[in-house]
Amino acid sequence: MQYLRTSLSSLMIYPVLAFAIWVSLSPNDAIWAQESPAEEQKAEESKSSKKQDYAREIPTETSVVTQHEVTVNGEKIPYEATAGTQPVWGDDGKPLATLFYTFYRRTDIQETDRRPLLISFNGGPGSASVWMHLAYTGPRMLNIDQEGYPVQPYGVRENPHTILDIADIVYVNPVNTGYSRIVDEKADPKQFFGVNQDATYLAEWINTFVTRINRWQSPKFLIGESYGTARVSGLAYRLQSNQWMYLNGVILVSPTQLGIERDGAVEAANRLPYYAATAWYHKKLSDDLQKQDLMEVLDQAEKFTIETLLPTMARGAWASSEDRTKAVQGFAKFSGLSEKVVEQYNLDVPTQFYWKELLREDGRTIGRLDSRYQGIDRQDAGDSPDFNAELASWLHSFTPAINWYFPNELNFKTDVKYNMFGPVGRWDWEGDHTGENLRQAMAMNPYLNVMIQSGYYDGATTYFNAKYTMWHLDPSGKMKDRLNFKGYRSGHMMYLRNEDLRQANDDIREFVQKSLPPEGTPARYE
């Protein structure tokens, strides 16, 4: 399984709006705002044609605060939204970069000692935090249909399933994603763009943020999607070890492999349950399987994968002809492919080929991140799709929405481009031990619980690989009771499907509440 290299991560800045905000942004803005139109009207008119309300420069520190309301389960929740930037400090105490964040705080609750704080990241690793922000846990969501497809007019609407009723949320955008940028031209970008570098500077940033909002006593949770799961797994360890900030929970949405080895036969065999889910959805299985519920089919596919397919693939060319025939027949049965194709690939059918092959006769391809989405290629021949059908659909709805949302609802304005996917160079993957980081963080902290959420139709970070990650995260099995898995009938961003949006947020709500120990409960092993 490969990491999702084009997914979801970060944001950046918006400066001036009202007169009072202009004065607080920067020396240049303050001077500009204070000029007297009575004595310098002509000069001011000349300047106004050159300098608009939107500035290209990025304030290292700024914030815009607005008041809102959302209805959740029939209850009106008042909240404050802060859109702003906070520096990443260098060793010399000067800013190297600035990160754009959006912080939502429920305002009718004064005591925050027991009020959870959820810190949210997307992945990529060069992706902005827009995805879970505007479609999952936040108080506003995309204007999309019930299955997650874009509709016009574009925009956002109230999210009745937001978890803001039980937790405050901050969406963080790592360097070069969203509006986040490097501000020191002499700074070496390599110090930001790697598995360990990423977690190190973000841990320091989180320490500063939590201190500024005075939330050290609050129960804290990390949530990450796709590469964001590697990010929060590494962060869990670094926050506890280097910042002495202890957590109550980590939520892994569509997790990557987290540095847990699964090469060879395991990697190849683990694809089959995902193929079974996809073939079932597109009605490419035999009549007897199509008549069954998806979960019944997946139970059989998983059993076959573990008990028949994997042992046969492990033996390679030395597997008996009888075992090989059973493996080929079973693979074809659950994948919707022909036995001939499975045989030609020696049971190791690549996902790229599968996305092209399954609906080839129908003249369609299927999506990588969500197999429910279909695409059209230039020609039906070939062994991989021309484009990712699901990603094209998602960018279709997310991009106009986020670019409208910040200036119009949160009053955060800038000419700086919002990077849906930002330039993060050649990402340094060396030393990816994020799964072990998370295990050690759990071992160090008896309060720390982990939940995994996966969509059955996700072909990039497949649900069965997510289960495999959970099975091997703690080889000792001593922390099994603090690990749990939730699956959904959608893809990588399971929350785009309205039914799963409701259920997945309810699952987070339940996880957060169960991860809060009764007051006075000691964090210790008996």
Short mmCIF file of C-alpha atoms in Angstrom, two decimals:
data_model
loop_
_atom_site.label_atom_id
_atom_site.label_comp_id
_atom_site.label_asym_id
_atom_site.label_seq_id
_atom_site.Cartn_x
_atom_site.Cartn_y
_atom_site.Cartn_z
CA MET A 1 0.00 0.00 0.00
CA GLN A 2 1.28 3.43 -0.85
CA TYR A 3 0.85 6.63 1.06
CA LEU A 4 -1.67 8.97 -0.45
CA ARG A 5 0.65 11.53 -2.00
CA THR A 6 -2.10 13.82 -3.20
CA SER A 7 -4.51 14.37 -0.36
CA LEU A 8 -5.24 16.87 2.34
CA SER A 9 -3.26 19.31 4.69
CA SER A 10 -2.89 23.11 5.22
CA LEU A 11 -3.85 26.82 4.78
CA MET A 12 -2.62 30.38 5.03
CA ILE A 13 -3.56 34.06 5.47
CA TYR A 14 -6.02 36.91 5.02
CA PRO A 15 -5.23 40.42 6.15
CA VAL A 16 -7.33 43.55 6.07
CA LEU A 17 -11.04 44.04 6.40
CA ALA A 18 -12.46 46.63 8.78
CA PHE A 19 -10.65 49.81 9.81
CA ALA A 20 -9.76 48.43 13.25
CA ILE A 21 -8.37 45.23 11.74
CA TRP A 22 -6.21 47.16 9.27
CA VAL A 23 -4.52 49.04 12.07
CA SER A 24 -3.55 45.82 13.84
CA LEU A 25 -2.04 43.97 10.90
CA SER A 26 1.32 45.55 10.10
CA PRO A 27 3.14 48.90 10.26
CA ASN A 28 2.42 49.59 6.59
CA ASP A 29 -1.28 48.85 6.98
CA ALA A 30 -1.48 51.02 10.10
CA ILE A 31 0.09 54.00 8.31
CA TRP A 32 -2.22 53.51 5.36
CA ALA A 33 -5.33 53.38 7.57
CA GLN A 34 -4.40 56.56 9.45
CA GLU A 35 -3.91 58.89 6.47
CA SER A 36 -6.19 61.92 6.56
CA PRO A 37 -8.53 62.19 3.54
CA ALA A 38 -9.22 65.87 4.41
CA GLU A 39 -5.64 67.01 3.84
CA GLU A 40 -4.38 64.28 1.52
CA GLN A 41 -7.48 63.35 -0.43
CA LYS A 42 -5.77 63.53 -3.78
CA ALA A 43 -2.86 61.37 -2.67
CA GLU A 44 -5.25 58.94 -0.98
CA GLU A 45 -7.33 58.57 -4.14
CA SER A 46 -4.15 57.83 -6.06
CA LYS A 47 -3.08 55.24 -3.48
CA SER A 48 -6.50 53.60 -3.39
CA SER A 49 -6.17 52.67 -7.03
CA LYS A 50 -2.93 50.86 -6.26
CA LYS A 51 -3.56 49.30 -2.88
CA GLN A 52 -6.82 47.42 -2.39
CA ASP A 53 -8.46 45.73 0.58
CA TYR A 54 -6.69 42.51 -0.40
CA ALA A 55 -2.95 42.35 0.25
CA ARG A 56 -0.39 40.03 -1.34
CA GLU A 57 1.89 40.06 1.69
CA ILE A 58 1.34 37.50 4.41
CA PRO A 59 1.04 38.75 7.98
CA THR A 60 3.04 36.45 10.22
CA GLU A 61 0.49 36.96 12.97
CA THR A 62 -3.10 38.09 12.51
CA SER A 63 -6.63 36.99 13.32
CA VAL A 64 -10.20 37.82 12.43
CA VAL A 65 -12.97 36.85 14.88
CA THR A 66 -16.61 36.41 13.91
CA GLN A 67 -19.73 35.16 15.73
CA HIS A 68 -22.05 32.45 14.43
CA GLU A 69 -24.66 29.85 15.35
CA VAL A 70 -25.38 26.27 14.29
CA THR A 71 -28.18 23.85 15.17
CA VAL A 72 -27.11 20.35 16.22
CA ASN A 73 -29.68 17.74 17.21
CA GLY A 74 -32.26 20.48 17.70
CA GLU A 75 -29.99 22.58 19.94
CA LYS A 76 -28.75 26.01 18.86
CA ILE A 77 -25.00 26.24 19.45
CA PRO A 78 -23.45 29.73 19.50
CA TYR A 79 -19.80 29.76 18.47
CA GLU A 80 -16.88 32.01 17.70
CA ALA A 81 -14.70 31.48 14.63
CA THR A 82 -11.11 32.74 14.60
CA ALA A 83 -9.32 32.67 11.24
CA GLY A 84 -5.70 33.64 11.57
CA THR A 85 -2.00 32.98 11.30
CA GLN A 86 0.53 32.00 13.94
CA PRO A 87 4.30 31.77 13.42
CA VAL A 88 6.57 28.76 13.30
CA TRP A 89 9.52 29.99 15.35
CA GLY A 90 13.18 29.40 14.55
CA ASP A 91 15.86 28.62 17.12
CA ASP A 92 16.76 32.32 17.16
CA GLY A 93 13.22 33.28 18.18
CA LYS A 94 12.36 34.73 14.78
CA PRO A 95 9.53 33.44 12.55
CA LEU A 96 10.47 30.97 9.81
CA ALA A 97 6.94 30.40 8.51
CA THR A 98 3.36 31.15 9.41
CA LEU A 99 0.51 28.66 9.60
CA PHE A 100 -3.06 29.53 8.80
CA TYR A 101 -5.63 28.04 11.16
CA THR A 102 -9.37 28.22 11.83
CA PHE A 103 -10.50 27.81 15.44
CA TYR A 104 -14.13 27.20 16.38
CA ARG A 105 -15.07 27.74 20.03
CA ARG A 106 -18.50 27.21 21.54
CA THR A 107 -19.28 30.44 23.40
CA ASP A 108 -22.02 29.44 25.85
CA ILE A 109 -19.61 27.27 27.86
CA GLN A 110 -17.28 29.13 30.19
CA GLU A 111 -15.55 26.29 32.02
CA THR A 112 -13.10 24.61 29.63
CA ASP A 113 -11.31 22.22 32.02
CA ARG A 114 -13.50 19.35 30.80
CA ARG A 115 -14.23 20.75 27.35
CA PRO A 116 -12.42 18.65 24.70
CA LEU A 117 -10.18 20.31 22.12
CA LEU A 118 -9.90 18.58 18.74
CA ILE A 119 -6.84 19.41 16.59
CA SER A 120 -7.48 18.50 12.96
CA PHE A 121 -5.12 17.78 10.05
CA ASN A 122 -5.57 16.52 6.52
CA GLY A 123 -2.91 14.76 4.52
CA GLY A 124 -1.22 14.77 1.17
CA PRO A 125 1.30 15.53 2.66
CA GLY A 126 0.77 18.72 0.63
CA SER A 127 -2.96 19.13 1.13
CA ALA A 128 -4.91 21.88 2.86
CA SER A 129 -7.19 21.30 5.84
CA VAL A 130 -10.22 22.17 3.74
CA TRP A 131 -11.55 18.62 3.40
CA MET A 132 -12.55 17.69 6.94
CA HIS A 133 -13.09 21.39 7.72
CA LEU A 134 -15.84 21.98 5.15
CA ALA A 135 -17.27 18.49 4.85
CA TYR A 136 -16.91 16.56 8.11
CA THR A 137 -16.56 17.90 11.64
CA GLY A 138 -16.91 21.68 11.19
CA PRO A 139 -20.06 23.79 11.62
CA ARG A 140 -20.35 24.52 7.89
CA MET A 141 -20.38 22.01 5.03
CA LEU A 142 -20.35 21.86 1.26
CA ASN A 143 -23.41 22.32 -0.87
CA ILE A 144 -23.39 18.76 -2.30
CA ASP A 145 -25.98 16.05 -2.90
CA GLN A 146 -26.71 13.13 -0.57
CA GLU A 147 -23.95 10.99 -2.11
CA GLY A 148 -21.30 13.74 -2.16
CA TYR A 149 -21.47 14.95 -5.76
CA PRO A 150 -21.15 18.70 -6.55
CA VAL A 151 -24.25 20.76 -7.23
CA GLN A 152 -24.70 24.36 -8.25
CA PRO A 153 -24.89 26.99 -6.97
CA TYR A 154 -21.61 26.23 -5.19
CA GLY A 155 -21.19 27.18 -1.58
CA VAL A 156 -21.67 26.07 2.00
CA ARG A 157 -24.53 25.45 4.37
CA GLU A 158 -25.07 24.55 7.98
CA ASN A 159 -23.65 21.19 9.10
CA PRO A 160 -26.24 19.64 11.44
CA HIS A 161 -23.81 16.84 12.34
CA THR A 162 -20.82 18.93 13.45
CA ILE A 163 -19.17 17.82 16.68
CA LEU A 164 -18.94 21.40 17.90
CA ASP A 165 -21.63 20.58 20.45
CA ILE A 166 -19.15 18.41 22.40
CA ALA A 167 -15.71 19.76 21.40
CA ASP A 168 -13.95 22.89 20.18
CA ILE A 169 -12.01 22.39 16.94
CA VAL A 170 -8.93 23.91 15.32
CA TYR A 171 -8.05 23.15 11.68
CA VAL A 172 -4.32 23.52 11.06
CA ASN A 173 -2.62 23.94 7.69
CA PRO A 174 1.05 22.89 7.48
CA VAL A 175 3.60 24.91 5.54
CA ASN A 176 2.70 25.73 1.91
CA THR A 177 -0.87 24.44 2.16
CA GLY A 178 -3.94 26.64 2.23
CA TYR A 179 -2.65 30.13 3.08
CA SER A 180 0.36 28.89 5.11
CA ARG A 181 3.74 30.00 3.81
CA ILE A 182 7.45 30.25 4.59
CA VAL A 183 8.14 33.88 5.58
CA ASP A 184 11.92 33.78 6.03
CA GLU A 185 13.45 33.67 2.56
CA LYS A 186 16.62 32.21 4.04
CA ALA A 187 14.79 29.30 5.72
CA ASP A 188 15.61 25.82 4.43
CA PRO A 189 12.34 24.21 3.21
CA LYS A 190 13.72 20.76 4.06
CA GLN A 191 13.13 21.45 7.74
CA PHE A 192 9.38 21.28 7.07
CA PHE A 193 8.95 18.66 4.35
CA GLY A 194 9.46 15.20 5.85
CA VAL A 195 7.79 12.67 8.14
CA ASN A 196 9.81 13.58 11.21
CA GLN A 197 10.40 17.24 10.37
CA ASP A 198 6.66 17.73 9.91
CA ALA A 199 5.76 16.32 13.32
CA THR A 200 8.57 18.18 15.08
CA TYR A 201 7.68 21.73 14.03
CA LEU A 202 3.92 21.10 14.30
CA ALA A 203 4.30 19.86 17.88
CA GLU A 204 6.04 23.11 18.78
CA TRP A 205 3.34 25.11 16.98
CA ILE A 206 0.56 23.28 18.84
CA ASN A 207 2.27 23.99 22.18
CA THR A 208 2.19 27.71 21.42
CA PHE A 209 -1.40 27.62 20.18
CA VAL A 210 -2.73 25.74 23.21
CA THR A 211 -0.90 28.14 25.50
CA ARG A 212 -2.32 31.19 23.73
CA ILE A 213 -5.92 29.98 23.97
CA ASN A 214 -5.36 28.83 27.57
CA ARG A 215 -6.42 25.20 27.01
CA TRP A 216 -3.71 23.17 28.73
CA GLN A 217 -6.27 21.69 31.12
CA SER A 218 -8.68 20.60 28.39
CA PRO A 219 -8.79 16.96 27.21
CA LYS A 220 -7.02 16.93 23.85
CA PHE A 221 -7.64 14.87 20.73
CA LEU A 222 -5.85 14.65 17.39
CA ILE A 223 -7.65 13.73 14.18
CA GLY A 224 -5.90 13.16 10.85
CA GLU A 225 -7.00 11.95 7.46
CA SER A 226 -4.86 9.98 4.96
CA TYR A 227 -1.25 11.18 5.36
CA GLY A 228 -2.66 13.15 8.26
CA THR A 229 -2.85 9.82 10.12
CA ALA A 230 0.94 9.49 9.91
CA ARG A 231 1.15 13.13 10.98
CA VAL A 232 -1.01 12.73 14.11
CA SER A 233 0.59 9.40 15.02
CA GLY A 234 4.01 11.04 15.02
CA LEU A 235 2.60 14.08 16.79
CA ALA A 236 1.09 11.98 19.58
CA TYR A 237 4.56 10.81 20.55
CA ARG A 238 6.30 14.17 20.08
CA LEU A 239 3.65 16.11 21.96
CA GLN A 240 3.98 13.79 24.92
CA SER A 241 7.76 13.33 24.79
CA ASN A 242 8.96 16.79 23.73
CA GLN A 243 6.14 19.14 24.70
CA TRP A 244 4.87 17.16 27.72
CA MET A 245 1.33 17.53 26.38
CA TYR A 246 -0.69 14.37 26.98
CA LEU A 247 -3.67 13.30 24.93
CA ASN A 248 -6.96 11.50 25.44
CA GLY A 249 -7.45 10.25 21.92
CA VAL A 250 -6.21 9.95 18.34
CA ILE A 251 -8.61 9.45 15.41
CA LEU A 252 -7.19 7.95 12.21
CA VAL A 253 -9.40 8.64 9.18
CA SER A 254 -8.47 6.47 6.18
CA PRO A 255 -5.04 5.63 7.62
CA THR A 256 -1.85 5.02 5.69
CA GLN A 257 0.46 2.13 6.58
CA LEU A 258 2.15 4.15 9.38
CA GLY A 259 5.50 2.54 8.65
CA ILE A 260 4.17 -0.95 9.45
CA GLU A 261 5.71 -3.39 6.97
CA ARG A 262 3.40 -5.39 4.67
CA ASP A 263 5.43 -5.97 1.50
CA GLY A 264 5.21 -8.92 -0.86
CA ALA A 265 2.34 -11.37 -0.48
CA VAL A 266 0.67 -9.45 2.34
CA GLU A 267 0.52 -6.21 0.38
CA ALA A 268 -0.90 -7.95 -2.70
CA ALA A 269 -3.42 -10.13 -0.87
CA ASN A 270 -4.72 -7.27 1.27
CA ARG A 271 -6.24 -5.61 -1.81
CA LEU A 272 -8.86 -8.28 -2.40
CA PRO A 273 -11.47 -7.29 0.22
CA TYR A 274 -11.48 -3.77 -1.27
CA TYR A 275 -11.94 -5.28 -4.74
CA ALA A 276 -14.87 -7.28 -3.39
CA ALA A 277 -16.55 -4.18 -1.99
CA THR A 278 -16.08 -2.31 -5.27
CA ALA A 279 -17.31 -5.18 -7.46
CA TRP A 280 -20.36 -5.58 -5.20
CA TYR A 281 -21.17 -1.88 -5.50
CA HIS A 282 -20.99 -1.98 -9.30
CA LYS A 283 -22.93 -5.26 -9.45
CA LYS A 284 -20.08 -7.23 -11.02
CA LEU A 285 -20.25 -10.25 -8.71
CA SER A 286 -22.19 -13.47 -9.21
CA ASP A 287 -25.92 -13.46 -8.48
CA ASP A 288 -25.51 -15.35 -5.20
CA LEU A 289 -23.07 -12.74 -3.85
CA GLN A 290 -25.01 -9.76 -5.18
CA LYS A 291 -28.09 -10.93 -3.29
CA GLN A 292 -26.18 -10.70 -0.02
CA ASP A 293 -25.50 -7.58 2.01
CA LEU A 294 -22.10 -5.92 1.55
CA MET A 295 -20.95 -6.89 5.03
CA GLU A 296 -21.74 -10.56 4.41
CA VAL A 297 -19.70 -10.46 1.20
CA LEU A 298 -16.78 -8.75 2.93
CA ASP A 299 -16.75 -11.30 5.74
CA GLN A 300 -16.33 -14.06 3.15
CA ALA A 301 -13.72 -12.11 1.16
CA GLU A 302 -11.65 -11.43 4.29
CA LYS A 303 -11.82 -15.08 5.35
CA PHE A 304 -10.73 -16.22 1.89
CA THR A 305 -7.91 -13.66 1.84
CA ILE A 306 -6.44 -14.76 5.15
CA GLU A 307 -7.03 -18.51 4.95
CA THR A 308 -6.53 -19.26 1.25
CA LEU A 309 -5.11 -16.41 -0.83
CA LEU A 310 -2.31 -15.24 1.46
CA PRO A 311 -0.84 -18.72 2.18
CA THR A 312 -0.92 -19.55 -1.53
CA MET A 313 0.77 -16.29 -2.52
CA ALA A 314 3.37 -16.75 0.21
CA ARG A 315 4.38 -20.09 -1.32
CA GLY A 316 4.72 -18.47 -4.75
CA ALA A 317 5.65 -20.87 -7.56
CA TRP A 318 5.90 -23.71 -5.02
CA ALA A 319 2.18 -23.62 -4.24
CA SER A 320 0.41 -26.76 -5.40
CA SER A 321 -1.58 -26.54 -8.63
CA GLU A 322 -4.71 -27.35 -6.64
CA ASP A 323 -4.13 -24.51 -4.17
CA ARG A 324 -3.25 -22.11 -6.96
CA THR A 325 -6.44 -22.98 -8.86
CA LYS A 326 -8.54 -22.40 -5.73
CA ALA A 327 -6.81 -19.07 -5.16
CA VAL A 328 -7.36 -17.92 -8.76
CA GLN A 329 -11.01 -18.99 -8.74
CA GLY A 330 -11.67 -17.32 -5.40
CA PHE A 331 -9.89 -14.13 -6.40
CA ALA A 332 -11.96 -13.92 -9.58
CA LYS A 333 -15.13 -14.67 -7.64
CA PHE A 334 -14.66 -11.81 -5.17
CA SER A 335 -13.01 -9.27 -7.48
CA GLY A 336 -15.37 -9.38 -10.45
CA LEU A 337 -12.43 -10.04 -12.78
CA SER A 338 -12.00 -13.02 -15.09
CA GLU A 339 -9.92 -16.00 -14.00
CA LYS A 340 -7.75 -15.46 -17.07
CA VAL A 341 -6.80 -11.93 -15.98
CA VAL A 342 -6.11 -13.05 -12.41
CA GLU A 343 -3.93 -15.88 -13.68
CA GLN A 344 -2.03 -13.54 -15.99
CA TYR A 345 -1.13 -11.35 -13.02
CA ASN A 346 -0.14 -14.33 -10.85
CA LEU A 347 -2.77 -13.23 -8.30
CA ASP A 348 -1.01 -9.87 -7.85
CA VAL A 349 -3.52 -7.57 -9.57
CA PRO A 350 -2.47 -3.88 -9.30
CA THR A 351 -5.05 -1.34 -8.18
CA GLN A 352 -4.33 0.90 -11.18
CA PHE A 353 -5.25 -1.93 -13.51
CA TYR A 354 -8.34 -2.80 -11.48
CA TRP A 355 -9.67 0.76 -11.73
CA LYS A 356 -9.39 0.48 -15.50
CA GLU A 357 -10.51 -3.13 -15.96
CA LEU A 358 -13.60 -3.61 -13.81
CA LEU A 359 -15.91 -1.44 -15.95
CA ARG A 360 -13.94 -1.63 -19.20
CA GLU A 361 -16.83 -3.24 -21.07
CA ASP A 362 -19.08 -0.40 -19.90
CA GLY A 363 -16.66 2.23 -21.18
CA ARG A 364 -16.00 3.60 -17.69
CA THR A 365 -13.19 3.75 -15.14
CA ILE A 366 -13.56 3.89 -11.36
CA GLY A 367 -12.10 6.30 -8.83
CA ARG A 368 -8.97 5.71 -6.79
CA LEU A 369 -10.05 7.34 -3.54
CA ASP A 370 -13.69 6.34 -3.93
CA SER A 371 -14.70 3.57 -6.29
CA ARG A 372 -18.28 4.77 -6.50
CA TYR A 373 -17.13 7.56 -8.83
CA GLN A 374 -16.84 6.83 -12.56
CA GLY A 375 -14.70 8.41 -15.25
CA ILE A 376 -14.42 8.40 -19.05
CA ASP A 377 -11.05 7.78 -20.74
CA ARG A 378 -9.88 8.70 -24.22
CA GLN A 379 -9.85 4.99 -25.07
CA ASP A 380 -11.04 1.84 -23.36
CA ALA A 381 -7.71 0.13 -23.94
CA GLY A 382 -4.87 0.51 -21.46
CA ASP A 383 -4.02 -0.54 -17.93
CA SER A 384 -4.72 2.60 -15.88
CA PRO A 385 -7.29 5.46 -15.89
CA ASP A 386 -6.53 8.81 -17.51
CA PHE A 387 -7.48 10.71 -14.34
CA ASN A 388 -8.86 10.27 -10.82
CA ALA A 389 -12.59 10.66 -11.29
CA GLU A 390 -13.33 11.22 -7.61
CA LEU A 391 -10.66 13.90 -7.13
CA ALA A 392 -11.93 15.88 -10.10
CA SER A 393 -15.42 15.78 -8.58
CA TRP A 394 -14.21 16.84 -5.13
CA LEU A 395 -12.13 19.76 -6.39
CA HIS A 396 -15.19 20.78 -8.39
CA SER A 397 -17.12 21.46 -5.18
CA PHE A 398 -14.46 22.18 -2.53
CA THR A 399 -12.41 24.81 -4.40
CA PRO A 400 -15.16 27.38 -5.05
CA ALA A 401 -16.62 26.78 -1.59
CA ILE A 402 -13.47 27.41 0.44
CA ASN A 403 -12.46 30.42 -1.65
CA TRP A 404 -15.91 31.92 -1.01
CA TYR A 405 -16.17 30.91 2.64
CA PHE A 406 -13.16 32.70 4.14
CA PRO A 407 -13.79 36.21 2.75
CA ASN A 408 -17.58 36.12 2.91
CA GLU A 409 -18.41 34.31 6.15
CA LEU A 410 -15.21 34.54 8.20
CA ASN A 411 -14.15 37.98 6.86
CA PHE A 412 -10.60 36.78 6.15
CA LYS A 413 -9.33 38.35 2.94
CA THR A 414 -6.15 38.11 0.91
CA ASP A 415 -4.86 37.84 -2.62
CA VAL A 416 -2.62 34.99 -1.56
CA LYS A 417 -3.66 31.83 -3.37
CA TYR A 418 -5.38 29.15 -1.32
CA ASN A 419 -3.33 26.03 -2.03
CA MET A 420 -5.65 23.05 -2.18
CA PHE A 421 -2.44 21.12 -2.87
CA GLY A 422 0.75 23.01 -2.12
CA PRO A 423 4.39 22.55 -3.16
CA VAL A 424 6.18 20.48 -0.51
CA GLY A 425 9.17 19.40 -2.57
CA ARG A 426 10.57 15.90 -2.41
CA TRP A 427 9.03 14.64 0.82
CA ASP A 428 11.50 12.94 3.15
CA TRP A 429 10.02 9.54 4.05
CA GLU A 430 13.12 8.26 5.82
CA GLY A 431 12.56 7.03 9.34
CA ASP A 432 8.79 6.59 9.12
CA HIS A 433 8.05 4.85 12.41
CA THR A 434 4.77 6.64 13.03
CA GLY A 435 2.91 3.45 13.90
CA GLU A 436 5.51 2.65 16.54
CA ASN A 437 5.35 6.29 17.67
CA LEU A 438 1.64 5.92 18.27
CA ARG A 439 2.06 2.60 20.07
CA GLN A 440 4.65 4.11 22.37
CA ALA A 441 2.47 7.16 23.03
CA MET A 442 -0.35 4.82 24.05
CA ALA A 443 1.96 2.79 26.28
CA MET A 444 3.18 5.98 27.98
CA ASN A 445 -0.34 7.24 28.60
CA PRO A 446 -3.11 4.94 29.93
CA TYR A 447 -5.68 7.61 29.03
CA LEU A 448 -4.85 7.51 25.29
CA ASN A 449 -7.37 5.74 23.03
CA VAL A 450 -7.35 5.27 19.23
CA MET A 451 -10.19 4.97 16.71
CA ILE A 452 -9.79 4.09 13.03
CA GLN A 453 -12.39 5.15 10.44
CA SER A 454 -12.33 3.72 6.90
CA GLY A 455 -14.52 3.64 3.81
CA TYR A 456 -15.02 0.27 2.13
CA TYR A 457 -14.68 1.83 -1.35
CA ASP A 458 -11.35 3.56 -0.70
CA GLY A 459 -8.73 2.17 -3.08
CA ALA A 460 -5.81 4.33 -1.91
CA THR A 461 -5.84 3.49 1.81
CA THR A 462 -8.00 0.38 1.80
CA TYR A 463 -10.15 -0.59 4.75
CA PHE A 464 -8.57 -4.03 5.08
CA ASN A 465 -5.13 -2.46 5.29
CA ALA A 466 -6.53 -0.19 8.00
CA LYS A 467 -7.60 -3.28 9.90
CA TYR A 468 -4.16 -4.78 9.33
CA THR A 469 -2.61 -1.60 10.75
CA MET A 470 -4.77 -1.92 13.85
CA TRP A 471 -3.91 -5.62 14.27
CA HIS A 472 -0.18 -4.88 14.12
CA LEU A 473 -0.05 -1.52 15.88
CA ASP A 474 0.33 -3.23 19.26
CA PRO A 475 1.90 -6.69 18.72
CA SER A 476 1.65 -7.48 22.42
CA GLY A 477 -2.14 -7.18 22.36
CA LYS A 478 -2.07 -5.54 25.79
CA MET A 479 -3.78 -2.39 24.53
CA LYS A 480 -6.42 -4.01 22.29
CA ASP A 481 -9.21 -2.58 24.42
CA ARG A 482 -8.08 0.95 23.51
CA LEU A 483 -8.16 0.36 19.73
CA ASN A 484 -11.34 0.19 17.65
CA PHE A 485 -12.36 0.20 13.98
CA LYS A 486 -15.36 1.78 12.22
CA GLY A 487 -16.23 1.10 8.56
CA TYR A 488 -18.52 3.02 6.20
CA ARG A 489 -20.20 2.42 2.83
CA SER A 490 -18.27 5.10 1.00
CA GLY A 491 -14.67 5.95 0.13
CA HIS A 492 -11.62 7.82 1.38
CA MET A 493 -13.70 10.79 2.51
CA MET A 494 -16.56 8.74 3.86
CA TYR A 495 -18.24 11.83 5.28
CA LEU A 496 -19.22 13.09 1.81
CA ARG A 497 -22.06 10.59 1.78
CA ASN A 498 -24.74 12.11 3.99
CA GLU A 499 -25.65 8.89 5.82
CA ASP A 500 -21.99 8.30 6.67
CA LEU A 501 -21.49 11.95 7.63
CA ARG A 502 -24.09 11.51 10.34
CA GLN A 503 -22.80 8.14 11.50
CA ALA A 504 -19.11 9.02 11.42
CA ASN A 505 -19.65 12.17 13.49
CA ASP A 506 -21.75 10.19 15.96
CA ASP A 507 -18.88 7.71 16.18
CA ILE A 508 -16.46 10.55 16.96
CA ARG A 509 -18.88 11.91 19.56
CA GLU A 510 -19.10 8.52 21.25
CA PHE A 511 -15.32 7.99 21.07
CA VAL A 512 -14.55 11.39 22.61
CA GLN A 513 -17.01 10.94 25.42
CA LYS A 514 -15.81 7.40 26.21
CA SER A 515 -12.21 8.63 26.20
CA LEU A 516 -12.90 11.08 29.01
CA PRO A 517 -12.17 9.24 32.26
CA PRO A 518 -14.39 9.96 35.27
CA GLU A 519 -13.08 12.89 37.27
CA GLY A 520 -10.31 11.84 39.62
CA THR A 521 -9.49 8.60 37.76
CA PRO A 522 -5.70 8.06 37.93
CA ALA A 523 -3.76 7.36 34.72
CA ARG A 524 -2.02 4.17 35.81
CA TYR A 525 -1.75 0.50 34.97
CA GLU A 526 -3.02 -1.88 37.63
#
